Short mmCIF file of C-alpha atoms in Angstrom, two decimals:
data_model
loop_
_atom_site.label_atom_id
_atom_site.label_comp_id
_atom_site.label_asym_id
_atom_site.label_seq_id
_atom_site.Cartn_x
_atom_site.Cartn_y
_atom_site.Cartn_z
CA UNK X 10 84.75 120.06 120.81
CA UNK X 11 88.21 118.58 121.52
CA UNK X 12 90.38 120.52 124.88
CA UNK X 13 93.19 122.72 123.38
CA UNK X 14 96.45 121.50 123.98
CA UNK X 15 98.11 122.80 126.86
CA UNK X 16 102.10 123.24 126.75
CA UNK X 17 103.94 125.00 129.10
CA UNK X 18 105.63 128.38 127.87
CA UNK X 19 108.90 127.56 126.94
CA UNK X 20 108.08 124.32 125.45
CA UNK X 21 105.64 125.78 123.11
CA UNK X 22 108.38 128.24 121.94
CA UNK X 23 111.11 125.20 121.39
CA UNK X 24 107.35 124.03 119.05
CA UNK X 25 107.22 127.12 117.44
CA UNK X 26 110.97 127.77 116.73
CA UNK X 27 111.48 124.08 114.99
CA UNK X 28 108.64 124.23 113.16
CA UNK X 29 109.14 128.38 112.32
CA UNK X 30 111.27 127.59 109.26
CA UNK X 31 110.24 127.42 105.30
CA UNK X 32 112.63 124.18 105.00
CA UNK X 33 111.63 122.59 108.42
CA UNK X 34 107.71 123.26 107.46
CA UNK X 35 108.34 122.05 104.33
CA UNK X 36 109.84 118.87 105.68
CA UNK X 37 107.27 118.01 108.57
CA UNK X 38 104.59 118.27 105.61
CA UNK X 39 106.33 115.60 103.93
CA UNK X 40 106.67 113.47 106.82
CA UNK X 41 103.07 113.78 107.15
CA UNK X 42 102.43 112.14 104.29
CA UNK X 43 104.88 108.47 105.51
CA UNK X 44 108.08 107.58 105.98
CA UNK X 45 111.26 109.27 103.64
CA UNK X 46 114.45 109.02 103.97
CA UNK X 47 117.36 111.55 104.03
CA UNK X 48 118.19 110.72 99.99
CA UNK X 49 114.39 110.99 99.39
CA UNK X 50 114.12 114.72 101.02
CA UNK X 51 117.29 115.89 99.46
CA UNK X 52 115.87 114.72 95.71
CA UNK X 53 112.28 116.77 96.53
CA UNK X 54 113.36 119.83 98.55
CA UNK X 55 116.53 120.26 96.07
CA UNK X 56 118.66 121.00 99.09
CA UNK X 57 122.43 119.12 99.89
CA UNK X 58 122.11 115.91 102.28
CA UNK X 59 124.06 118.10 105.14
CA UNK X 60 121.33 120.82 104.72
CA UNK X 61 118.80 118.20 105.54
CA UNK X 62 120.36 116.29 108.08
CA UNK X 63 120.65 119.50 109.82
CA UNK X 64 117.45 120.20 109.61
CA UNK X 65 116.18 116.81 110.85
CA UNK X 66 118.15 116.76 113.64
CA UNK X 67 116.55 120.46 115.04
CA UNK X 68 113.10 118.59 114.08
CA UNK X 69 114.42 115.76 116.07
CA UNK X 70 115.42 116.95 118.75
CA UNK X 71 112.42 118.77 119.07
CA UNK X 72 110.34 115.46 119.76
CA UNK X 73 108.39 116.86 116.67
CA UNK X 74 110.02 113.54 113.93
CA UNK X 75 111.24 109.85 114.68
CA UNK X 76 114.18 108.34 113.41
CA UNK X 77 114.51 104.58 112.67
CA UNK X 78 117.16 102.48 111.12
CA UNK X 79 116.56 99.73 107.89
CA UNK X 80 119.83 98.32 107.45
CA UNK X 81 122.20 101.37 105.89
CA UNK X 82 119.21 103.27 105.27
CA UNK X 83 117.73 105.96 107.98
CA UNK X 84 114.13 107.09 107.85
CA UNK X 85 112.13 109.60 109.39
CA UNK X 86 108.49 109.79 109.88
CA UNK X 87 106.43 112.90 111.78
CA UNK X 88 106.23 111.55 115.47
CA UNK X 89 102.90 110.04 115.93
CA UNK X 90 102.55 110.74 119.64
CA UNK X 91 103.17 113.50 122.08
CA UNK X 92 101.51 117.24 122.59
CA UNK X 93 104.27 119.01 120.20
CA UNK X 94 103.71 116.24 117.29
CA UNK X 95 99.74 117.03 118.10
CA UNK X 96 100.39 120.51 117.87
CA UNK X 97 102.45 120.44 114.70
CA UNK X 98 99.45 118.11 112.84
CA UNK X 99 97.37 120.92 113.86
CA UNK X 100 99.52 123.81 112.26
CA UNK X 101 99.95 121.75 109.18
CA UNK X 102 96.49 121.64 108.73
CA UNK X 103 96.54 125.23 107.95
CA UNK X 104 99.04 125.13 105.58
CA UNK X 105 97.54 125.87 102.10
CA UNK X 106 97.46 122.86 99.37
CA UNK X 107 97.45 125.50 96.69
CA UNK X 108 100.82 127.36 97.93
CA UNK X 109 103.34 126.57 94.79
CA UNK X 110 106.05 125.49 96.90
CA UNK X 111 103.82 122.77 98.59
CA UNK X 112 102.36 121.59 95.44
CA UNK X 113 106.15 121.76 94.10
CA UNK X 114 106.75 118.98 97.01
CA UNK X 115 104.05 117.27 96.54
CA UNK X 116 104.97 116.63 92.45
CA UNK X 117 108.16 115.74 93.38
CA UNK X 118 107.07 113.40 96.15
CA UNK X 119 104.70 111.70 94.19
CA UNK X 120 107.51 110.92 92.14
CA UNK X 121 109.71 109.24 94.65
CA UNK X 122 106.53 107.27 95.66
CA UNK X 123 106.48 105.94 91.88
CA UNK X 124 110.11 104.78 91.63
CA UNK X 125 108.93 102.83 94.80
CA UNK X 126 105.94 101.43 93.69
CA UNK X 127 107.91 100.26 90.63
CA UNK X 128 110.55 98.42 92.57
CA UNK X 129 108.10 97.28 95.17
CA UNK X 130 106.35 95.75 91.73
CA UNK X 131 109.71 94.38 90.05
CA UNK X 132 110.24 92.25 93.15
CA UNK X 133 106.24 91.29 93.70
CA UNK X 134 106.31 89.98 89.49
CA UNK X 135 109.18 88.17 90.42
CA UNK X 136 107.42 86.16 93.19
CA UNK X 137 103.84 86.56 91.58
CA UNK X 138 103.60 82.77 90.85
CA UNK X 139 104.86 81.52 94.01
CA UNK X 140 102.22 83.22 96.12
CA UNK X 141 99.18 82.52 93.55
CA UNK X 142 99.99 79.01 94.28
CA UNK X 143 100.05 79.00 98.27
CA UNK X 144 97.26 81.37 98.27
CA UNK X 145 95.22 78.60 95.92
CA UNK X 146 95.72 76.08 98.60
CA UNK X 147 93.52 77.54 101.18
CA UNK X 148 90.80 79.45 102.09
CA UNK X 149 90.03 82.76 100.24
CA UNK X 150 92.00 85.61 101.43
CA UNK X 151 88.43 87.78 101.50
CA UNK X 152 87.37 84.83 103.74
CA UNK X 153 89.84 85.25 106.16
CA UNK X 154 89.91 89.15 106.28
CA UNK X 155 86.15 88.85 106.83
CA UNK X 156 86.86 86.29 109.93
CA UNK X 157 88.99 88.11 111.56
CA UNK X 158 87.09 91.33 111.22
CA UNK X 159 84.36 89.48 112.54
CA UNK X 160 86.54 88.08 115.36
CA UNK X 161 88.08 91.74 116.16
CA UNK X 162 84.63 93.41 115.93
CA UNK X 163 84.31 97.00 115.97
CA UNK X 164 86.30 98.30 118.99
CA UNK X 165 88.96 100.87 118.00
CA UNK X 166 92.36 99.94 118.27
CA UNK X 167 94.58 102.71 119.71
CA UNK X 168 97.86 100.88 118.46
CA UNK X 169 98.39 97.65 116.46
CA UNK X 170 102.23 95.45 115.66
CA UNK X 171 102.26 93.28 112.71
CA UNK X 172 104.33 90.92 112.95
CA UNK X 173 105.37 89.70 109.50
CA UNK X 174 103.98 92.18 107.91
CA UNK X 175 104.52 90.92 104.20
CA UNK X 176 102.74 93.10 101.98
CA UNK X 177 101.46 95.19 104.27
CA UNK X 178 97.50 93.33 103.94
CA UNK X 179 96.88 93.67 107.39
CA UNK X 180 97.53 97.22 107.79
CA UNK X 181 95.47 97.94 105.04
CA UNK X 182 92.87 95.71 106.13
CA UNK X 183 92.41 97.11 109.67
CA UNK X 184 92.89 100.72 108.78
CA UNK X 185 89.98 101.94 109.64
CA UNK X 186 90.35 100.65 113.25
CA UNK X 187 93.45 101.70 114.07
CA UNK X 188 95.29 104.93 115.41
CA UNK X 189 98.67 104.22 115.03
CA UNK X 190 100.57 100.66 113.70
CA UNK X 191 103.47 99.60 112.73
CA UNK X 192 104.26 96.60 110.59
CA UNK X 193 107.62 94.82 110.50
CA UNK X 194 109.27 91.99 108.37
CA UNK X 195 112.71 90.83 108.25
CA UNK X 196 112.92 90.83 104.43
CA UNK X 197 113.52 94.05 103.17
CA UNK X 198 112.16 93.63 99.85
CA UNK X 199 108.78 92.94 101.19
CA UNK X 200 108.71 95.84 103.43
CA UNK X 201 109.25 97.81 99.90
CA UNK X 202 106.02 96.25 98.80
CA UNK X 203 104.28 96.92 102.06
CA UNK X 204 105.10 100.64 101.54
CA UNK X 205 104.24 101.06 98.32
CA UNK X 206 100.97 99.70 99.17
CA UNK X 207 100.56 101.82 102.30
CA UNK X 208 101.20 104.60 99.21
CA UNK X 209 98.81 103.18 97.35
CA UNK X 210 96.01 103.53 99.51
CA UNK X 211 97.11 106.77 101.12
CA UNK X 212 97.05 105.10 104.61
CA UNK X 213 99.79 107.72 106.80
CA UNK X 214 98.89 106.34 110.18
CA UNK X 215 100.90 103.22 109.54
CA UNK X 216 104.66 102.83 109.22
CA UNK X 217 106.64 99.48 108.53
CA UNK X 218 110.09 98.47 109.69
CA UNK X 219 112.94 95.98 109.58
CA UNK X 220 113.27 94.39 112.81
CA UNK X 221 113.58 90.41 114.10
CA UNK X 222 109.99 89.14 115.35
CA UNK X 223 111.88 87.12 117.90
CA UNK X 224 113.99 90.12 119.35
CA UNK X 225 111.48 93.28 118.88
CA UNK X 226 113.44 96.45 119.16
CA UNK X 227 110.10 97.94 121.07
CA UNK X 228 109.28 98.34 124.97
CA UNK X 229 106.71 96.31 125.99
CA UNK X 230 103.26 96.65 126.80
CA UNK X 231 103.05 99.20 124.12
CA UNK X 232 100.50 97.84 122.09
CA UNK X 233 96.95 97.01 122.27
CA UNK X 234 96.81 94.67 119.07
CA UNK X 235 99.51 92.16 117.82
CA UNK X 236 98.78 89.77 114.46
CA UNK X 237 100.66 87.75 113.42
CA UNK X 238 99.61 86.73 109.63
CA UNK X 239 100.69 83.48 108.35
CA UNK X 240 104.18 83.71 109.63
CA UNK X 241 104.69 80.98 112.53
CA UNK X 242 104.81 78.15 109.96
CA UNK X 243 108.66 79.96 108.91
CA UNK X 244 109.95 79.24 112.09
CA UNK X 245 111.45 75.99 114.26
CA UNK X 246 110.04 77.48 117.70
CA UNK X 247 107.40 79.39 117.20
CA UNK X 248 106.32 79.72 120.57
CA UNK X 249 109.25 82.25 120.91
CA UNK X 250 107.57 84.84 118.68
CA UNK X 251 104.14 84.13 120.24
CA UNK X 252 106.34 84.93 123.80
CA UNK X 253 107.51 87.97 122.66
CA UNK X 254 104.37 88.85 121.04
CA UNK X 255 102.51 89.04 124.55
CA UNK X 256 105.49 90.94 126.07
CA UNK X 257 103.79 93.83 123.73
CA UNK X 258 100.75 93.49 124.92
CA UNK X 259 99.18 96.07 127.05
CA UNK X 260 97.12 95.08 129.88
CA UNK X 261 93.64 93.75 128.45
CA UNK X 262 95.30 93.89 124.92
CA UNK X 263 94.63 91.00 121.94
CA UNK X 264 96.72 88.86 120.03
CA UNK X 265 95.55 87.52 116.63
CA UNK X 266 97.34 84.44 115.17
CA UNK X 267 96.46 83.39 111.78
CA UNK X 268 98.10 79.88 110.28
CA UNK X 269 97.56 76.96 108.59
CA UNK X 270 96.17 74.06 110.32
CA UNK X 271 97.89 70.63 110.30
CA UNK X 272 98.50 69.21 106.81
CA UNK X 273 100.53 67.10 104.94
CA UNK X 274 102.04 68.83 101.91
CA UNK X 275 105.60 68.11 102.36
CA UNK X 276 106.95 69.66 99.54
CA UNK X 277 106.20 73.27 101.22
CA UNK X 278 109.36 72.30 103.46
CA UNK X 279 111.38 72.37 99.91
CA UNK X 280 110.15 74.73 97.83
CA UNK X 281 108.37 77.25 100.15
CA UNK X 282 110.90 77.30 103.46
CA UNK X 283 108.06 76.19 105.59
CA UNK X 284 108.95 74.60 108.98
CA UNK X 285 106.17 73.24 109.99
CA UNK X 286 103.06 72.00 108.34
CA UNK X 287 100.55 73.60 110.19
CA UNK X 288 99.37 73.60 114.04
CA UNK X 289 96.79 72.20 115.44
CA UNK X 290 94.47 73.95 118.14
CA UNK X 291 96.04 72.22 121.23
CA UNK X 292 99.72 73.82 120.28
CA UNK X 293 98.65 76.83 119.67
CA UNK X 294 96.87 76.91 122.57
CA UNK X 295 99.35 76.01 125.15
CA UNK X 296 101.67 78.37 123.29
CA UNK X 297 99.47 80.58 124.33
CA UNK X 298 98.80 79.97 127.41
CA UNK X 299 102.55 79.56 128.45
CA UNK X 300 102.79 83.46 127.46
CA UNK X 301 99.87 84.57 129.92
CA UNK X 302 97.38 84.68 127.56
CA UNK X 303 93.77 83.29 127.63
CA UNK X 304 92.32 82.07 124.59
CA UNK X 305 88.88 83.79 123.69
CA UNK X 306 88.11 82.31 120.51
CA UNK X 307 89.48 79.68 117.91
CA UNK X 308 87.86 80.03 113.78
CA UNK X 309 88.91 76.95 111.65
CA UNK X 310 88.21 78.46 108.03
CA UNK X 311 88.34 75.63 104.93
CA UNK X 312 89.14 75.62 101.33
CA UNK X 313 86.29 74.79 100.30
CA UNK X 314 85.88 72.28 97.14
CA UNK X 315 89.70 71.60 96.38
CA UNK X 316 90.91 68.30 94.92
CA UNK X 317 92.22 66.51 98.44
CA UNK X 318 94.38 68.59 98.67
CA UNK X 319 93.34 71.95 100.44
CA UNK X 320 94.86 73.51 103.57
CA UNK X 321 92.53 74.95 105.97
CA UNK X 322 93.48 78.04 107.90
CA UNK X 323 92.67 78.98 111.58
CA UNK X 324 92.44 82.32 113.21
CA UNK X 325 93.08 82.08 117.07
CA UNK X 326 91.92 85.08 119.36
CA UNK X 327 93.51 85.70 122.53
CA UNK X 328 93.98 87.93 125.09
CA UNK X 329 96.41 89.64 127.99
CA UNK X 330 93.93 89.19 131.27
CA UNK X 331 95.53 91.78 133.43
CA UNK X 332 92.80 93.93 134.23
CA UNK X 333 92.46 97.10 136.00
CA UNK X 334 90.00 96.21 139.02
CA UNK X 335 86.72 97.70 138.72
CA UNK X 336 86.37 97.73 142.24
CA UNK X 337 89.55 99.83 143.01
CA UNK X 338 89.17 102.11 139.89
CA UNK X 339 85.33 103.03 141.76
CA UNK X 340 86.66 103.70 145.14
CA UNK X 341 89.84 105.70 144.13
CA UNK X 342 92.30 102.92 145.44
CA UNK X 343 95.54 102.79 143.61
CA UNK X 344 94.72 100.76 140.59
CA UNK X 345 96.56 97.81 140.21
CA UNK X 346 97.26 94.71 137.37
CA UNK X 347 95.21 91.26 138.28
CA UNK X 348 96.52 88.18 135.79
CA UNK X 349 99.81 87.93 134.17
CA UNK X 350 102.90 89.51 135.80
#
């Protein structure tokens, strides 16, 4: 049986009094269920935008919800860390799914989640062909999810970054591993389609966000996972992102890189944006190395029985060395980092 949490006294009443409210309740049970924005809380709880943002703010500033920015859009998520969030998730779960005001909500956020699954699917139709015909170039998606489960193994991850998250496919893929993760992209319309599919497949422990791969808005050594999923080929220096990658990487913490191996389909410069035509494993592997890391394992995955003209994709597994030293951890030293500074 898990320790009950322990918060001093005043604390726990600051808890109690944000979360003490019909419309505040109402609004952390929403919040439990992904990421809404101000517009999407007014059009469920039937309550003016100042009402809300009122509200959200007490929430706030009781460490109980986050708040991010997406361009001119705010959203707010509950916070996914912290004993008053853990707290909160606890009272929540005593909240009855049969109560009419909570079903109510639910109806009505169900609803917003359709309108966004419908636009999410507008702009997917629109690009439908494009990706059937880079994904029929190389190896079987299925192929590639299997490798790098396979590669990953069955260690939980406490918190994963995606970096390009797309359509959200490895957040859905590693969901069952994962705590906490957070996806980001820097095209907006795909992060609609990575949240309707987070929707989709009722996955709440995952959150997705507009943000620059080669300036994250995080601290470091936050995270104990970072993939990056077919994204490095977009960009002129890609040893940048793989940089700033391993500046999120805790101590001991991996790094997955998917790509495309070296090729010679020019016309993906023209008609797909792509930079470069794959990398071989020597790049990639000084890349990585330059950034402190130590490569631990390198898959090369083919098309199989295309025309000439498959592109084979490799998954690259590497890894932060700092360790904390056994040696000090045994005799109660002060631990300290060996490896990368």
């Amino acid at each position: 049986m898990s320790e009950p949490l322990k918060l001093g006294l005043d604390a726990l009443v600051d808890v109690l009094k944000a979360a003490g409210e019909p419309t505040r309740l109402r609004l952390l049970a929403l919040l439990d269920g992904g990421d809404l924005t101000v517009t999407d809380l007014t059009e469920i709880l039937g309550q003016s935008q100042p009402r809300i943002s009122r509200h959200l703010k007490l929430l706030g500033e009781a460490e109980l919800i986050e708040r991010y920015q997406e361009g001119a859009w705010a959203y707010f998520r509950l916070k996914q860390d912290g004993k008053a969030a853990m707290l909160v998730r606890a009272l929540l779960k005593h909240v009855s799914e049969n109560d009419p005001t909570i079903l109510r909500d639910g109806e009505r956020l169900s609803q917003v989640k359709r309108q966004r699954a419908e636009r999410a699917q507008a702009y997917f139709s629109r690009n439908a062909a494009e990706w059937d015909e880079l994904r029929r170039l190389h190896a079987a998606d299925e192929e590639v999810d299997a490798a790098v489960i396979r590669l990953l193994g069955s260690q939980p991850i406490d918190s994963l970054l995606d970096l390009g998250t797309g359509t959200g496919r490895i957040l859905e893929l590693l969901s069952g591993l994962y705590r906490r993760a957070t996806g980001v992209d820097a095209s907006r319309d795909m992060l609609s389609v990575a949240r309707a599919n987070l929707d989709k497949s009722r996955i709440t422990k995952a959150t997705v966000r507009h943000a620059d791969i080669l300036n994250l808005p995080f601290e470091g050594q936050d995270f104990d996972l970072v993939t990056i999923h077919q994204v490095l080929h977009f960009f002129d220096q890609p040893e940048i992102a793989i940089a700033e990658a391993a500046r999120m990487l805790r101590p001991g913490g991996r790094l997955v890189v998917i790509d495309l191996a070296p090729h010679t389909l020019e016309y993906l410069r023209d008609e797909h944006a792509h930079v470069r035509l794959g990398f071989s494993h020597q790049a990639m592997s000084d890349w990585l190395r330059k950034a402190g890391l130590d490569v631990e394992q390198v898959v090369d995955l083919h098309p199989g029985q295309q025309s000439g003209q498959g592109l084979t994709v490799t998954v690259w597994l590497a890894r932060d060395p700092r360790r904390l030293m056994a040696s000090q951890l045994s005799e109660g030293a002060e631990p300290t980092f060996a490896g990368r500074v």
